């Protein structure tokens, strides 16, 4: 997220893939949205295995050391075009094991992972070099040889020119070698040449629909959207290609994960604060979790927790971040857990510390005289139904600004005409838009009674959420344009949004 979400929103490393809110920077290595999800406004989308948090793009979808949002992943399973009689089986198996380690092994010390990858890569190269010359004679055999060597060398997070050279030879020898085009695109993505990476994926896709290619293309489009004038259109294209991948195999967890990252990214970069995007994102992540392979991806839990956090489903968010921390201690998810607990402590403390003074009663009574010049019917929080309350306006007095560690939303202790207190969460406005003592009119309020249990602690309070600046009047006036803040962020994919795209 531009605000610092973290992996969030892009996805896993290139298949065989990170931000806060999401981590995620998009990258060919594999994680998309990882909160820091991992990124921040203007965050550079790295290739998939540069795990960094997707941060709320204004603060990376989580700053992670990914991020959240996406990174391309290399294919783990050889494309059907590599026939058994041609493909060097032992080397292909060794390469598959190498990428499996990359995508599932997350020790506390990154040096340990680097050493393990180097050892397996050296072993895979030794197996490849042991192939007798007669198995490298034909152009097709040499193409497979060059492809496997390039794929093995490209397993590391950083760009490797030798890997690009071998992969380039592979596609020249056999332009129909789809997995070689996919790996070449991931490799080129790492050095920042997004246009050439896009060309590789497009060429691979021209050979036929393929879920892995569509996922990588979707991640790349999210990466290209960062700072682009056509940002919204690119993110919509990312969602489109992610959906196409899911339709090819509705049981594939990585495709669902990628779709979740695409929706999460859309929520942050659109600036529209459409919480339906978050609901779509969570649903996609839940489908991804049904795949036993994808369940191993810590970015999945990080990015889903990021979406739940912005939906104010705090208990689910806590469980998700805790699960991500257990699967990958280096992700920084434990920090997100502490942030939510700190926020809940502050919200709970504000509700319990409310003062019903005569002065406050007098100031609140003046709300009855407010004319909001709207067809909305005035109401108090006591008559609201849980969920969206259309054609209703709740009038309130801002008692206290509740400061916390995230950029959005803003939280206020507020009191209505009946002197009932509630927590008001506001998206899309800057800090200075609402001050203590201001009168607010909340149009079409989204009302909830929150009841959160965590580690023997229980938090209970009433809440109204304002998603759009158009839903609030401050002292009977609409917020001026300079008080409106577009929230740009990206999910983490391991490669961003930590995500494994």
Short mmCIF file of C-alpha atoms in Angstrom, two decimals:
data_model
loop_
_atom_site.label_atom_id
_atom_site.label_comp_id
_atom_site.label_asym_id
_atom_site.label_seq_id
_atom_site.Cartn_x
_atom_site.Cartn_y
_atom_site.Cartn_z
CA UNK A 1 0.00 0.00 0.00
CA UNK A 2 1.22 3.34 -0.71
CA UNK A 3 0.55 4.12 2.86
CA UNK A 4 2.69 1.42 4.02
CA UNK A 5 0.59 -1.59 3.95
CA UNK A 6 2.94 -4.23 2.87
CA UNK A 7 2.81 -7.28 0.91
CA UNK A 8 -0.29 -6.99 0.17
CA UNK A 9 -1.39 -6.97 -2.64
CA UNK A 10 0.69 -8.54 -5.53
CA UNK A 11 1.26 -12.18 -4.91
CA UNK A 12 3.72 -15.06 -4.73
CA UNK A 13 6.97 -15.47 -6.44
CA UNK A 14 7.00 -16.50 -9.98
CA UNK A 15 5.57 -19.87 -10.17
CA UNK A 16 7.26 -23.00 -10.82
CA UNK A 17 6.48 -15.46 -6.43
CA UNK A 18 4.81 -8.54 0.07
CA UNK A 19 3.37 -4.43 2.22
CA UNK A 20 1.08 -1.74 4.83
CA UNK A 21 -1.44 -2.44 4.51
CA UNK A 22 -0.58 -5.21 2.00
CA UNK A 23 3.40 -6.08 1.60
CA UNK A 24 3.96 -6.19 -0.97
CA UNK A 25 5.82 -4.83 -3.92
CA UNK A 26 5.06 -6.51 -7.17
CA UNK A 27 7.86 -8.48 -8.44
CA UNK A 28 8.59 -11.42 -10.55
CA UNK A 29 9.87 -13.33 -7.64
CA UNK A 30 6.67 -14.00 -6.08
CA UNK A 31 4.95 -11.73 -3.67
CA UNK A 32 2.51 -9.13 -4.48
CA UNK A 33 0.66 -7.55 -1.78
CA UNK A 34 2.21 -8.00 1.40
CA UNK A 35 1.43 -5.24 3.52
CA UNK A 36 3.51 -3.43 4.31
CA UNK A 37 1.30 -5.39 2.47
CA UNK A 38 4.67 -3.31 2.05
CA UNK A 39 4.88 -0.31 0.16
CA UNK A 40 3.88 3.16 0.17
CA UNK A 41 2.73 5.67 -2.14
CA UNK A 42 5.20 5.69 -4.85
CA UNK A 43 6.73 2.45 -3.74
CA UNK A 44 8.93 0.70 -6.27
CA UNK A 45 7.54 -2.68 -7.19
CA UNK A 46 10.41 -5.09 -7.00
CA UNK A 47 10.56 -8.48 -8.53
CA UNK A 48 8.90 -11.28 -6.72
CA UNK A 49 11.39 -12.55 -4.30
CA UNK A 50 12.41 -9.19 -2.95
CA UNK A 51 10.11 -9.67 -0.07
CA UNK A 52 9.07 -6.41 1.22
CA UNK A 53 5.92 -5.41 2.91
CA UNK A 54 3.08 -3.99 1.00
CA UNK A 55 2.50 -0.95 2.87
CA UNK A 56 -0.16 1.41 2.67
CA UNK A 57 1.42 2.90 -0.23
CA UNK A 58 1.85 5.88 1.73
CA UNK A 59 3.72 3.86 4.02
CA UNK A 60 4.78 0.64 2.54
CA UNK A 61 1.66 -2.43 2.67
CA UNK A 62 3.82 -3.28 5.40
CA UNK A 63 7.27 -2.52 5.67
CA UNK A 64 8.96 -5.57 5.85
CA UNK A 65 12.59 -6.21 5.48
CA UNK A 66 9.07 -7.35 1.31
CA UNK A 67 5.62 -6.40 0.37
CA UNK A 68 2.18 -7.62 1.26
CA UNK A 69 0.00 -6.25 -2.92
CA UNK A 70 3.41 -8.76 -6.58
CA UNK A 71 6.28 -10.69 -7.74
CA UNK A 72 6.44 -13.05 -10.53
CA UNK A 73 6.99 -16.68 -9.83
CA UNK A 74 8.66 -19.22 -11.95
CA UNK A 75 6.81 -22.34 -12.92
CA UNK A 76 7.27 -25.26 -10.57
CA UNK A 77 5.86 -27.81 -12.98
CA UNK A 78 7.30 -28.18 -16.46
CA UNK A 79 4.95 -27.11 -19.26
CA UNK A 80 3.34 -29.98 -21.14
CA UNK A 81 5.32 -28.85 -24.18
CA UNK A 82 8.41 -30.36 -22.54
CA UNK A 83 7.80 -33.99 -23.44
CA UNK A 84 9.16 -36.77 -21.29
CA UNK A 85 11.40 -38.11 -24.04
CA UNK A 86 13.04 -34.71 -24.42
CA UNK A 87 13.13 -33.17 -20.95
CA UNK A 88 16.10 -34.08 -18.72
CA UNK A 89 13.90 -35.50 -15.97
CA UNK A 90 16.35 -35.47 -13.05
CA UNK A 91 17.30 -31.84 -13.67
CA UNK A 92 13.65 -30.81 -14.01
CA UNK A 93 12.90 -32.50 -10.68
CA UNK A 94 15.90 -30.79 -9.06
CA UNK A 95 14.74 -27.41 -10.38
CA UNK A 96 11.24 -28.05 -9.07
CA UNK A 97 12.62 -28.89 -5.62
CA UNK A 98 14.75 -25.73 -5.73
CA UNK A 99 11.73 -23.51 -6.38
CA UNK A 100 9.69 -25.35 -3.78
CA UNK A 101 12.33 -24.47 -1.20
CA UNK A 102 12.30 -20.85 -2.32
CA UNK A 103 8.54 -20.60 -1.96
CA UNK A 104 8.04 -22.50 1.31
CA UNK A 105 11.20 -22.08 3.45
CA UNK A 106 11.19 -18.95 5.63
CA UNK A 107 13.81 -19.15 8.41
CA UNK A 108 14.38 -16.29 10.82
CA UNK A 109 17.81 -15.66 9.33
CA UNK A 110 17.63 -14.88 5.58
CA UNK A 111 21.28 -15.94 5.26
CA UNK A 112 20.17 -19.49 6.06
CA UNK A 113 17.73 -19.49 3.16
CA UNK A 114 20.28 -18.01 0.75
CA UNK A 115 22.77 -20.74 1.67
CA UNK A 116 20.16 -23.48 1.24
CA UNK A 117 19.16 -22.13 -2.17
CA UNK A 118 22.78 -21.90 -3.27
CA UNK A 119 23.44 -25.51 -2.24
CA UNK A 120 20.38 -26.84 -4.07
CA UNK A 121 21.12 -24.69 -7.13
CA UNK A 122 24.69 -26.00 -7.31
CA UNK A 123 23.37 -29.55 -7.06
CA UNK A 124 20.81 -28.97 -9.81
CA UNK A 125 23.48 -27.46 -12.08
CA UNK A 126 25.76 -30.44 -11.43
CA UNK A 127 22.98 -32.81 -12.47
CA UNK A 128 22.35 -30.75 -15.60
CA UNK A 129 26.05 -30.69 -16.51
CA UNK A 130 26.19 -34.48 -16.17
CA UNK A 131 23.89 -34.87 -19.18
CA UNK A 132 25.77 -36.66 -21.97
CA UNK A 133 26.44 -34.60 -25.12
CA UNK A 134 24.10 -36.78 -27.18
CA UNK A 135 21.19 -35.46 -25.10
CA UNK A 136 21.98 -31.88 -26.15
CA UNK A 137 22.28 -32.33 -29.90
CA UNK A 138 18.99 -31.24 -31.42
CA UNK A 139 17.76 -27.63 -31.19
CA UNK A 140 14.86 -28.83 -29.06
CA UNK A 141 17.16 -30.63 -26.62
CA UNK A 142 19.51 -27.66 -26.42
CA UNK A 143 16.54 -25.36 -25.82
CA UNK A 144 15.44 -27.45 -22.85
CA UNK A 145 19.02 -27.50 -21.54
CA UNK A 146 19.35 -23.69 -21.78
CA UNK A 147 15.89 -23.23 -20.23
CA UNK A 148 16.68 -25.38 -17.19
CA UNK A 149 20.07 -23.73 -16.64
CA UNK A 150 18.51 -20.28 -16.84
CA UNK A 151 15.65 -21.26 -14.56
CA UNK A 152 18.02 -22.63 -11.91
CA UNK A 153 20.19 -19.49 -12.01
CA UNK A 154 17.11 -17.26 -11.78
CA UNK A 155 15.88 -18.71 -8.47
CA UNK A 156 17.60 -15.96 -6.48
CA UNK A 157 15.95 -12.61 -5.64
CA UNK A 158 18.33 -10.44 -7.64
CA UNK A 159 18.68 -10.12 -11.40
CA UNK A 160 21.22 -12.53 -12.88
CA UNK A 161 22.45 -11.71 -16.40
CA UNK A 162 23.70 -15.23 -16.99
CA UNK A 163 20.18 -16.51 -16.30
CA UNK A 164 18.76 -14.08 -18.86
CA UNK A 165 21.35 -15.15 -21.45
CA UNK A 166 20.47 -18.84 -21.10
CA UNK A 167 16.73 -18.20 -21.17
CA UNK A 168 17.13 -15.99 -24.24
CA UNK A 169 18.98 -18.81 -26.01
CA UNK A 170 16.21 -21.22 -25.06
CA UNK A 171 13.43 -19.18 -26.68
CA UNK A 172 15.55 -18.57 -29.78
CA UNK A 173 16.16 -22.29 -30.18
CA UNK A 174 12.51 -23.14 -29.52
CA UNK A 175 10.08 -20.18 -29.63
CA UNK A 176 7.28 -22.56 -28.57
CA UNK A 177 8.87 -23.25 -25.19
CA UNK A 178 6.23 -21.49 -23.10
CA UNK A 179 7.87 -21.95 -19.69
CA UNK A 180 11.10 -20.44 -21.02
CA UNK A 181 9.20 -17.30 -22.06
CA UNK A 182 7.61 -17.19 -18.61
CA UNK A 183 10.96 -17.53 -16.82
CA UNK A 184 12.59 -15.00 -19.14
CA UNK A 185 9.83 -12.49 -18.37
CA UNK A 186 10.35 -13.00 -14.64
CA UNK A 187 14.11 -12.58 -15.02
CA UNK A 188 13.83 -9.38 -17.05
CA UNK A 189 11.24 -8.03 -14.61
CA UNK A 190 13.88 -8.16 -11.88
CA UNK A 191 16.12 -5.71 -13.70
CA UNK A 192 13.25 -3.26 -14.03
CA UNK A 193 12.48 -3.68 -17.74
CA UNK A 194 8.72 -4.05 -17.28
CA UNK A 195 7.87 -3.47 -20.95
CA UNK A 196 10.11 -6.33 -22.09
CA UNK A 197 8.76 -8.57 -19.34
CA UNK A 198 5.24 -7.78 -20.56
CA UNK A 199 6.31 -8.74 -24.09
CA UNK A 200 7.60 -12.10 -22.87
CA UNK A 201 4.37 -12.90 -21.04
CA UNK A 202 2.28 -11.80 -24.02
CA UNK A 203 4.30 -14.02 -26.37
CA UNK A 204 3.90 -16.95 -23.99
CA UNK A 205 0.16 -16.31 -23.78
CA UNK A 206 -0.09 -16.23 -27.56
CA UNK A 207 0.78 -19.94 -27.52
CA UNK A 208 -2.42 -20.64 -25.58
CA UNK A 209 -4.24 -19.78 -22.34
CA UNK A 210 -2.15 -20.63 -19.28
CA UNK A 211 -3.00 -19.85 -15.65
CA UNK A 212 0.62 -19.30 -14.60
CA UNK A 213 1.22 -16.80 -17.37
CA UNK A 214 -2.05 -15.00 -16.66
CA UNK A 215 -1.12 -14.71 -12.97
CA UNK A 216 2.30 -13.30 -13.78
CA UNK A 217 0.80 -10.88 -16.27
CA UNK A 218 -1.72 -9.78 -13.65
CA UNK A 219 1.07 -9.15 -11.14
CA UNK A 220 3.14 -7.27 -13.67
CA UNK A 221 0.20 -5.01 -14.53
CA UNK A 222 -0.16 -4.11 -10.86
CA UNK A 223 3.53 -3.32 -10.77
CA UNK A 224 3.28 -1.16 -13.88
CA UNK A 225 0.31 0.68 -12.36
CA UNK A 226 2.51 2.22 -9.68
CA UNK A 227 2.87 5.89 -10.49
CA UNK A 228 1.32 5.44 -13.92
CA UNK A 229 -1.22 7.86 -15.38
CA UNK A 230 -3.32 4.89 -16.42
CA UNK A 231 -3.11 3.33 -12.98
CA UNK A 232 -6.81 2.52 -12.61
CA UNK A 233 -7.01 0.91 -16.04
CA UNK A 234 -3.93 -1.24 -15.43
CA UNK A 235 -5.34 -2.48 -12.13
CA UNK A 236 -8.63 -3.34 -13.85
CA UNK A 237 -6.64 -5.27 -16.47
CA UNK A 238 -4.88 -7.04 -13.61
CA UNK A 239 -8.23 -8.09 -12.15
CA UNK A 240 -9.42 -9.24 -15.59
CA UNK A 241 -6.39 -11.47 -16.16
CA UNK A 242 -6.57 -12.78 -12.59
CA UNK A 243 -10.18 -13.82 -13.17
CA UNK A 244 -9.21 -15.53 -16.42
CA UNK A 245 -6.58 -17.56 -14.55
CA UNK A 246 -9.17 -18.65 -11.98
CA UNK A 247 -11.59 -19.70 -14.71
CA UNK A 248 -8.94 -22.00 -16.18
CA UNK A 249 -8.62 -23.87 -12.87
CA UNK A 250 -11.00 -22.95 -10.06
CA UNK A 251 -9.10 -25.27 -7.70
CA UNK A 252 -5.75 -23.53 -8.12
CA UNK A 253 -4.94 -21.64 -4.93
CA UNK A 254 -2.29 -19.42 -6.48
CA UNK A 255 -4.78 -18.09 -9.04
CA UNK A 256 -7.25 -17.25 -6.27
CA UNK A 257 -4.46 -15.66 -4.24
CA UNK A 258 -3.49 -13.52 -7.20
CA UNK A 259 -7.12 -12.43 -7.66
CA UNK A 260 -7.30 -11.49 -3.98
CA UNK A 261 -4.20 -9.34 -4.37
CA UNK A 262 -5.65 -7.68 -7.46
CA UNK A 263 -8.82 -6.70 -5.61
CA UNK A 264 -6.83 -5.54 -2.59
CA UNK A 265 -4.65 -3.37 -4.80
CA UNK A 266 -7.75 -1.96 -6.48
CA UNK A 267 -9.14 -0.88 -3.12
CA UNK A 268 -6.03 1.10 -2.32
CA UNK A 269 -5.09 2.62 -5.65
CA UNK A 270 -8.56 3.61 -6.78
CA UNK A 271 -8.94 6.15 -4.00
CA UNK A 272 -12.66 5.33 -3.95
CA UNK A 273 -12.54 3.39 -0.69
CA UNK A 274 -14.97 0.82 -2.04
CA UNK A 275 -15.11 -1.77 0.72
CA UNK A 276 -16.78 -4.26 -1.63
CA UNK A 277 -13.31 -4.66 -3.17
CA UNK A 278 -12.10 -5.79 0.24
CA UNK A 279 -14.94 -8.30 0.54
CA UNK A 280 -14.06 -9.71 -2.91
CA UNK A 281 -10.41 -9.87 -1.84
CA UNK A 282 -11.15 -11.79 1.36
CA UNK A 283 -13.38 -14.24 -0.50
CA UNK A 284 -10.61 -14.93 -3.02
CA UNK A 285 -8.07 -15.46 -0.24
CA UNK A 286 -10.44 -17.89 1.48
CA UNK A 287 -10.70 -19.88 -1.75
CA UNK A 288 -6.91 -19.83 -2.06
CA UNK A 289 -6.59 -21.31 1.41
CA UNK A 290 -8.50 -24.41 0.28
CA UNK A 291 -5.45 -25.39 -1.79
CA UNK A 292 -2.99 -27.29 0.41
CA UNK A 293 0.00 -25.87 -1.49
CA UNK A 294 -1.12 -22.24 -1.22
CA UNK A 295 -1.86 -22.66 2.50
CA UNK A 296 1.91 -22.68 3.05
CA UNK A 297 2.24 -19.11 1.74
CA UNK A 298 2.61 -16.65 4.66
CA UNK A 299 1.78 -13.73 2.37
CA UNK A 300 -1.70 -15.18 1.86
CA UNK A 301 -2.44 -14.78 5.57
CA UNK A 302 -0.73 -11.41 5.76
CA UNK A 303 -2.69 -9.91 2.88
CA UNK A 304 -6.00 -11.42 3.95
CA UNK A 305 -5.41 -10.00 7.44
CA UNK A 306 -4.72 -6.62 5.86
CA UNK A 307 -8.08 -6.71 4.08
CA UNK A 308 -9.81 -7.75 7.30
CA UNK A 309 -8.13 -4.90 9.15
CA UNK A 310 -9.59 -2.33 6.77
CA UNK A 311 -12.97 -4.03 7.02
CA UNK A 312 -12.56 -3.56 10.79
CA UNK A 313 -12.81 -7.31 11.28
CA UNK A 314 -10.12 -6.98 13.92
CA UNK A 315 -10.34 -10.44 15.46
CA UNK A 316 -9.93 -12.15 12.08
CA UNK A 317 -7.12 -9.75 11.22
CA UNK A 318 -5.31 -10.65 14.44
CA UNK A 319 -5.61 -14.37 13.69
CA UNK A 320 -4.36 -13.82 10.16
CA UNK A 321 -1.32 -11.78 11.13
CA UNK A 322 -0.49 -14.28 13.87
CA UNK A 323 -0.66 -17.14 11.34
CA UNK A 324 1.60 -15.21 8.95
CA UNK A 325 4.12 -14.58 11.73
CA UNK A 326 4.24 -18.28 12.60
CA UNK A 327 4.84 -19.27 8.98
CA UNK A 328 7.44 -16.57 8.34
CA UNK A 329 8.94 -14.87 11.43
CA UNK A 330 10.76 -12.39 9.22
CA UNK A 331 7.59 -11.00 7.72
CA UNK A 332 6.91 -8.44 10.42
CA UNK A 333 3.36 -9.68 10.95
CA UNK A 334 3.87 -9.74 14.72
CA UNK A 335 4.29 -5.97 14.55
CA UNK A 336 0.88 -5.70 12.85
CA UNK A 337 -0.64 -7.72 15.69
CA UNK A 338 0.76 -5.27 18.24
CA UNK A 339 -0.53 -2.30 16.22
CA UNK A 340 -4.07 -3.66 16.23
CA UNK A 341 -3.96 -4.46 19.94
CA UNK A 342 -2.64 -0.96 20.65
CA UNK A 343 -5.46 0.53 18.57
CA UNK A 344 -8.11 -1.54 20.33
CA UNK A 345 -6.70 -0.54 23.72
CA UNK A 346 -6.97 3.12 22.71
CA UNK A 347 -10.50 2.78 21.36
CA UNK A 348 -11.60 0.86 24.44
CA UNK A 349 -9.91 3.38 26.74
CA UNK A 350 -11.59 6.29 24.98
CA UNK A 351 -15.03 4.70 25.40
CA UNK A 352 -14.44 3.93 29.07
CA UNK A 353 -12.98 7.36 29.79
CA UNK A 354 -15.91 9.34 28.43
CA UNK A 355 -16.99 12.28 30.59
CA UNK A 356 -20.66 13.19 30.72
CA UNK A 357 -20.25 16.74 31.91
CA UNK A 358 -22.99 19.38 31.88
CA UNK A 359 -20.90 21.33 29.41
CA UNK A 360 -20.88 18.38 27.02
CA UNK A 361 -24.61 17.84 27.47
CA UNK A 362 -25.20 21.45 26.58
CA UNK A 363 -23.04 21.33 23.46
CA UNK A 364 -24.64 18.09 22.31
CA UNK A 365 -28.15 19.47 22.75
CA UNK A 366 -27.33 22.13 20.18
CA UNK A 367 -27.15 19.40 17.55
CA UNK A 368 -30.95 19.37 17.40
CA UNK A 369 -30.80 22.80 15.79
CA UNK A 370 -28.50 21.67 12.99
CA UNK A 371 -29.98 21.91 9.50
CA UNK A 372 -28.19 19.54 7.14
CA UNK A 373 -30.16 20.63 4.05
CA UNK A 374 -30.66 17.06 2.98
CA UNK A 375 -33.50 14.60 2.50
CA UNK A 376 -31.84 12.30 5.03
CA UNK A 377 -33.81 11.65 8.20
CA UNK A 378 -32.06 12.61 11.45
CA UNK A 379 -31.36 9.67 13.74
CA UNK A 380 -29.42 8.63 16.81
CA UNK A 381 -27.18 5.60 17.04
CA UNK A 382 -29.72 3.78 19.18
CA UNK A 383 -32.17 3.29 16.30
CA UNK A 384 -29.67 2.20 13.66
CA UNK A 385 -29.60 -1.29 12.20
CA UNK A 386 -26.29 -3.10 11.85
CA UNK A 387 -24.87 -2.52 8.39
CA UNK A 388 -25.64 0.27 5.95
CA UNK A 389 -28.43 2.68 6.96
CA UNK A 390 -29.58 4.48 3.82
CA UNK A 391 -31.44 7.84 3.84
CA UNK A 392 -30.44 8.31 7.49
CA UNK A 393 -28.17 10.99 9.01
CA UNK A 394 -26.63 10.69 12.47
CA UNK A 395 -25.66 14.00 14.05
CA UNK A 396 -22.73 13.92 16.42
CA UNK A 397 -20.21 15.94 18.37
CA UNK A 398 -16.54 15.02 18.06
CA UNK A 399 -15.20 14.55 21.58
CA UNK A 400 -11.72 13.15 20.97
CA UNK A 401 -9.31 12.37 18.14
CA UNK A 402 -7.82 8.94 18.83
CA UNK A 403 -4.26 8.85 17.53
CA UNK A 404 -2.79 5.58 16.31
CA UNK A 405 0.00 4.11 14.18
CA UNK A 406 -1.77 3.76 10.83
CA UNK A 407 -2.41 6.49 8.29
CA UNK A 408 -6.02 5.53 7.73
CA UNK A 409 -8.70 5.57 8.84
CA UNK A 410 -9.04 8.41 11.34
CA UNK A 411 -10.78 7.47 14.59
CA UNK A 412 -12.88 9.79 16.77
CA UNK A 413 -14.81 9.35 19.99
CA UNK A 414 -18.17 10.87 19.10
CA UNK A 415 -21.42 11.58 20.96
CA UNK A 416 -24.91 11.79 19.42
CA UNK A 417 -28.05 13.69 20.43
CA UNK A 418 -28.92 11.06 23.05
CA UNK A 419 -25.42 11.43 24.54
CA UNK A 420 -24.60 7.92 23.36
CA UNK A 421 -20.92 7.46 22.62
CA UNK A 422 -19.51 5.59 19.65
CA UNK A 423 -16.30 5.28 17.66
CA UNK A 424 -16.35 7.07 14.32
CA UNK A 425 -13.89 5.80 11.67
CA UNK A 426 -13.41 8.05 8.64
CA UNK A 427 -11.68 7.16 5.37
CA UNK A 428 -10.46 9.54 2.71
CA UNK A 429 -9.97 12.68 4.82
CA UNK A 430 -6.79 14.25 6.16
CA UNK A 431 -6.10 14.72 9.87
CA UNK A 432 -7.00 18.40 9.86
CA UNK A 433 -10.42 17.86 8.25
CA UNK A 434 -12.15 17.10 11.56
CA UNK A 435 -11.24 18.62 14.91
CA UNK A 436 -12.36 18.00 18.46
CA UNK A 437 -15.54 19.95 19.12
CA UNK A 438 -16.72 19.86 15.49
CA UNK A 439 -20.28 18.91 14.62
CA UNK A 440 -20.59 16.10 12.12
CA UNK A 441 -23.50 14.78 10.08
CA UNK A 442 -22.97 11.17 9.01
CA UNK A 443 -25.00 10.32 5.92
CA UNK A 444 -25.93 6.71 5.12
CA UNK A 445 -23.86 5.49 8.10
CA UNK A 446 -22.44 1.97 8.26
CA UNK A 447 -23.11 0.84 11.83
CA UNK A 448 -21.65 -2.08 13.76
CA UNK A 449 -21.43 -3.33 17.32
CA UNK A 450 -17.88 -4.65 17.64
CA UNK A 451 -17.17 -7.49 20.05
CA UNK A 452 -13.55 -8.67 19.88
CA UNK A 453 -11.88 -11.32 22.04
CA UNK A 454 -8.11 -11.82 21.98
CA UNK A 455 -5.76 -13.42 24.48
CA UNK A 456 -8.14 -13.11 27.44
CA UNK A 457 -8.94 -9.51 26.48
CA UNK A 458 -12.38 -8.40 25.32
CA UNK A 459 -13.22 -5.18 23.51
CA UNK A 460 -16.81 -4.02 22.97
CA UNK A 461 -17.97 -0.75 21.44
CA UNK A 462 -20.34 0.72 18.89
CA UNK A 463 -18.90 1.98 15.64
CA UNK A 464 -19.92 4.01 12.60
CA UNK A 465 -17.73 3.86 9.51
CA UNK A 466 -17.65 6.57 6.85
CA UNK A 467 -16.12 5.26 3.62
CA UNK A 468 -16.42 8.32 1.39
CA UNK A 469 -15.97 12.08 1.98
CA UNK A 470 -19.43 12.57 0.43
CA UNK A 471 -20.92 10.82 3.45
CA UNK A 472 -19.91 13.44 5.99
CA UNK A 473 -20.62 17.09 6.69
CA UNK A 474 -18.37 18.96 9.10
CA UNK A 475 -20.06 21.92 10.80
CA UNK A 476 -22.80 21.63 8.15
CA UNK A 477 -20.32 21.88 5.25
CA UNK A 478 -18.84 19.35 2.86
CA UNK A 479 -15.09 18.79 3.35
CA UNK A 480 -13.09 21.08 1.01
CA UNK A 481 -10.99 19.38 -1.71
CA UNK A 482 -7.70 20.02 0.09
CA UNK A 483 -8.96 17.93 3.03
CA UNK A 484 -9.71 14.92 0.84
CA UNK A 485 -6.95 12.33 0.74
CA UNK A 486 -6.81 9.61 -1.89
CA UNK A 487 -5.43 6.53 -0.22
CA UNK A 488 -2.99 4.80 -2.52
CA UNK A 489 -1.49 1.53 -1.48
CA UNK A 490 -0.51 -1.79 -2.82
CA UNK A 491 -0.82 -5.32 -1.43
CA UNK A 492 2.08 -7.43 -0.82
CA UNK A 493 3.17 -10.12 -3.15
CA UNK A 494 6.25 -12.02 -2.86
CA UNK A 495 7.61 -10.68 -5.00
CA UNK A 496 4.55 -7.25 -3.43
CA UNK A 497 1.18 -6.64 -1.86
CA UNK A 498 4.41 -9.99 0.35
CA UNK A 499 2.37 -11.78 -1.83
CA UNK A 500 3.11 -14.57 -3.86
CA UNK A 501 1.79 -13.72 -7.13
#
